[in-house]
């Protein structure tokens, strides 16, 4: 089984995060930043997800895909962190759109994000 190199480029790590987020969407779940870092790195990896999630956010925006990054939330308030390109007044709608479309475009794994 191929694994992700811990020192891989952000675009390669974005593909890994994409797979996790599509799985979460298919199960109608969110994941905290801490939880995502644990799934990706096996430990808390504070500060490394911004660039990785940025790749996904831009990919979604460029391809007219609902933002999967809305599924990644802060521990306390359960909302996406600062800098996630989503209108805070539409967060629930955006998240629902991301969840509902996982049977189509989002399940086709991009080679590079």
PDB file of C-alpha atoms in Angstrom:
ATOM      1  CA  UNK A   1       0.000   0.000   0.000  1.00  0.00           C
ATOM      2  CA  UNK A   2       1.334   3.415  -0.928  1.00  0.00           C
ATOM      3  CA  UNK A   3       1.422   5.991   1.858  1.00  0.00           C
ATOM      4  CA  UNK A   4       1.877   9.753   1.838  1.00  0.00           C
ATOM      5  CA  UNK A   5       5.379  10.995   2.492  1.00  0.00           C
ATOM      6  CA  UNK A   6       5.411  13.217   5.590  1.00  0.00           C
ATOM      7  CA  UNK A   7       7.506  15.770   3.707  1.00  0.00           C
ATOM      8  CA  UNK A   8       5.417  15.697   0.523  1.00  0.00           C
ATOM      9  CA  UNK A   9       4.491  18.931  -1.219  1.00  0.00           C
ATOM     10  CA  UNK A  10       1.272  20.653  -0.213  1.00  0.00           C
ATOM     11  CA  UNK A  11      -0.387  19.700  -3.493  1.00  0.00           C
ATOM     12  CA  UNK A  12       0.249  16.003  -2.793  1.00  0.00           C
ATOM     13  CA  UNK A  13      -1.032  16.387   0.754  1.00  0.00           C
ATOM     14  CA  UNK A  14      -4.079  18.173  -0.635  1.00  0.00           C
ATOM     15  CA  UNK A  15      -4.961  14.993  -2.538  1.00  0.00           C
ATOM     16  CA  UNK A  16      -4.781  13.090   0.751  1.00  0.00           C
ATOM     17  CA  UNK A  17      -6.985  15.660   2.505  1.00  0.00           C
ATOM     18  CA  UNK A  18      -9.393  15.563  -0.470  1.00  0.00           C
ATOM     19  CA  UNK A  19      -9.871  11.816   0.007  1.00  0.00           C
ATOM     20  CA  UNK A  20     -10.556  12.264   3.710  1.00  0.00           C
ATOM     21  CA  UNK A  21     -13.004  15.129   3.136  1.00  0.00           C
ATOM     22  CA  UNK A  22     -14.948  13.242   0.472  1.00  0.00           C
ATOM     23  CA  UNK A  23     -15.262  10.324   2.906  1.00  0.00           C
ATOM     24  CA  UNK A  24     -16.482  12.694   5.619  1.00  0.00           C
ATOM     25  CA  UNK A  25     -18.977  14.266   3.208  1.00  0.00           C
ATOM     26  CA  UNK A  26     -20.317  10.875   2.171  1.00  0.00           C
ATOM     27  CA  UNK A  27     -20.913  10.106   5.856  1.00  0.00           C
ATOM     28  CA  UNK A  28     -22.418  13.556   6.499  1.00  0.00           C
ATOM     29  CA  UNK A  29     -19.646  14.427   8.961  1.00  0.00           C
ATOM     30  CA  UNK A  30     -17.397  17.348   9.725  1.00  0.00           C
ATOM     31  CA  UNK A  31     -13.852  17.028  11.042  1.00  0.00           C
ATOM     32  CA  UNK A  32     -11.882  19.371  13.279  1.00  0.00           C
ATOM     33  CA  UNK A  33      -8.520  20.731  12.210  1.00  0.00           C
ATOM     34  CA  UNK A  34      -6.981  18.611  14.958  1.00  0.00           C
ATOM     35  CA  UNK A  35      -8.839  15.520  13.760  1.00  0.00           C
ATOM     36  CA  UNK A  36      -7.772  16.072  10.158  1.00  0.00           C
ATOM     37  CA  UNK A  37      -4.137  16.530  11.174  1.00  0.00           C
ATOM     38  CA  UNK A  38      -4.311  13.317  13.192  1.00  0.00           C
ATOM     39  CA  UNK A  39      -5.746  11.443  10.200  1.00  0.00           C
ATOM     40  CA  UNK A  40      -3.084  12.858   7.890  1.00  0.00           C
ATOM     41  CA  UNK A  41      -0.010  12.900  10.133  1.00  0.00           C
ATOM     42  CA  UNK A  42      -0.897  10.585  13.015  1.00  0.00           C
ATOM     43  CA  UNK A  43      -0.494  13.491  15.444  1.00  0.00           C
ATOM     44  CA  UNK A  44      -1.499  17.080  15.999  1.00  0.00           C
ATOM     45  CA  UNK A  45       0.159  19.149  13.320  1.00  0.00           C
ATOM     46  CA  UNK A  46      -0.792  22.705  14.155  1.00  0.00           C
ATOM     47  CA  UNK A  47      -0.287  25.245  11.413  1.00  0.00           C
ATOM     48  CA  UNK A  48       0.270  22.893   8.482  1.00  0.00           C
ATOM     49  CA  UNK A  49      -3.269  22.603   7.146  1.00  0.00           C
ATOM     50  CA  UNK A  50      -3.776  26.186   5.929  1.00  0.00           C
ATOM     51  CA  UNK A  51      -1.784  25.732   2.727  1.00  0.00           C
ATOM     52  CA  UNK A  52      -3.155  22.262   2.106  1.00  0.00           C
ATOM     53  CA  UNK A  53      -6.760  23.374   2.544  1.00  0.00           C
ATOM     54  CA  UNK A  54      -5.980  26.440   0.443  1.00  0.00           C
ATOM     55  CA  UNK A  55      -5.150  24.160  -2.490  1.00  0.00           C
ATOM     56  CA  UNK A  56      -8.499  22.398  -2.070  1.00  0.00           C
ATOM     57  CA  UNK A  57     -10.444  25.653  -1.715  1.00  0.00           C
ATOM     58  CA  UNK A  58      -8.920  27.062  -4.907  1.00  0.00           C
ATOM     59  CA  UNK A  59      -9.442  23.785  -6.766  1.00  0.00           C
ATOM     60  CA  UNK A  60     -13.110  23.770  -5.775  1.00  0.00           C
ATOM     61  CA  UNK A  61     -13.505  27.408  -6.738  1.00  0.00           C
ATOM     62  CA  UNK A  62     -11.735  26.973 -10.106  1.00  0.00           C
ATOM     63  CA  UNK A  63     -13.860  23.925 -10.963  1.00  0.00           C
ATOM     64  CA  UNK A  64     -17.222  25.208  -9.686  1.00  0.00           C
ATOM     65  CA  UNK A  65     -17.332  22.549  -6.989  1.00  0.00           C
ATOM     66  CA  UNK A  66     -18.927  23.342  -3.609  1.00  0.00           C
ATOM     67  CA  UNK A  67     -16.146  23.986  -1.079  1.00  0.00           C
ATOM     68  CA  UNK A  68     -15.242  20.739   0.673  1.00  0.00           C
ATOM     69  CA  UNK A  69     -13.182  22.813   3.077  1.00  0.00           C
ATOM     70  CA  UNK A  70     -16.407  23.829   4.843  1.00  0.00           C
ATOM     71  CA  UNK A  71     -16.316  20.365   6.426  1.00  0.00           C
ATOM     72  CA  UNK A  72     -13.159  21.254   8.379  1.00  0.00           C
ATOM     73  CA  UNK A  73     -14.135  23.102  11.536  1.00  0.00           C
ATOM     74  CA  UNK A  74     -12.669  24.640  14.647  1.00  0.00           C
ATOM     75  CA  UNK A  75     -13.023  22.602  17.811  1.00  0.00           C
ATOM     76  CA  UNK A  76     -15.213  25.012  19.797  1.00  0.00           C
ATOM     77  CA  UNK A  77     -17.614  26.804  17.465  1.00  0.00           C
ATOM     78  CA  UNK A  78     -17.806  24.051  14.830  1.00  0.00           C
ATOM     79  CA  UNK A  79     -17.279  26.529  11.995  1.00  0.00           C
ATOM     80  CA  UNK A  80     -14.534  26.757   9.380  1.00  0.00           C
ATOM     81  CA  UNK A  81     -11.518  28.784  10.404  1.00  0.00           C
ATOM     82  CA  UNK A  82     -10.424  32.213   9.295  1.00  0.00           C
ATOM     83  CA  UNK A  83      -9.555  32.421   5.618  1.00  0.00           C
ATOM     84  CA  UNK A  84     -11.821  29.639   4.359  1.00  0.00           C
ATOM     85  CA  UNK A  85     -13.537  31.224   1.345  1.00  0.00           C
ATOM     86  CA  UNK A  86     -17.162  30.849   2.362  1.00  0.00           C
ATOM     87  CA  UNK A  87     -19.843  33.351   3.288  1.00  0.00           C
ATOM     88  CA  UNK A  88     -20.460  32.827   7.028  1.00  0.00           C
ATOM     89  CA  UNK A  89     -24.179  33.478   6.533  1.00  0.00           C
ATOM     90  CA  UNK A  90     -24.326  30.596   4.040  1.00  0.00           C
ATOM     91  CA  UNK A  91     -22.075  28.086   5.811  1.00  0.00           C
ATOM     92  CA  UNK A  92     -24.779  25.501   6.446  1.00  0.00           C
ATOM     93  CA  UNK A  93     -26.052  25.759   2.870  1.00  0.00           C
ATOM     94  CA  UNK A  94     -22.504  25.456   1.463  1.00  0.00           C
ATOM     95  CA  UNK A  95     -21.754  22.474   3.685  1.00  0.00           C
ATOM     96  CA  UNK A  96     -24.994  20.754   2.656  1.00  0.00           C
ATOM     97  CA  UNK A  97     -24.178  21.358  -1.014  1.00  0.00           C
ATOM     98  CA  UNK A  98     -20.726  19.808  -0.498  1.00  0.00           C
ATOM     99  CA  UNK A  99     -22.272  16.787   1.189  1.00  0.00           C
ATOM    100  CA  UNK A 100     -24.962  16.300  -1.448  1.00  0.00           C
ATOM    101  CA  UNK A 101     -22.608  16.438  -4.420  1.00  0.00           C
ATOM    102  CA  UNK A 102     -20.187  13.747  -3.244  1.00  0.00           C
ATOM    103  CA  UNK A 103     -21.808  11.180  -5.504  1.00  0.00           C
ATOM    104  CA  UNK A 104     -20.629  13.132  -8.548  1.00  0.00           C
ATOM    105  CA  UNK A 105     -17.628  15.369  -9.145  1.00  0.00           C
ATOM    106  CA  UNK A 106     -15.954  15.268  -5.748  1.00  0.00           C
ATOM    107  CA  UNK A 107     -15.469  11.521  -5.762  1.00  0.00           C
ATOM    108  CA  UNK A 108     -13.279  11.746  -8.873  1.00  0.00           C
ATOM    109  CA  UNK A 109      -9.928  12.135  -7.224  1.00  0.00           C
ATOM    110  CA  UNK A 110      -7.776  14.789  -8.844  1.00  0.00           C
ATOM    111  CA  UNK A 111      -4.179  13.768  -9.495  1.00  0.00           C
ATOM    112  CA  UNK A 112      -2.877  17.106  -8.328  1.00  0.00           C
ATOM    113  CA  UNK A 113      -4.632  19.888  -6.513  1.00  0.00           C
TER     114      UNK A 113
END
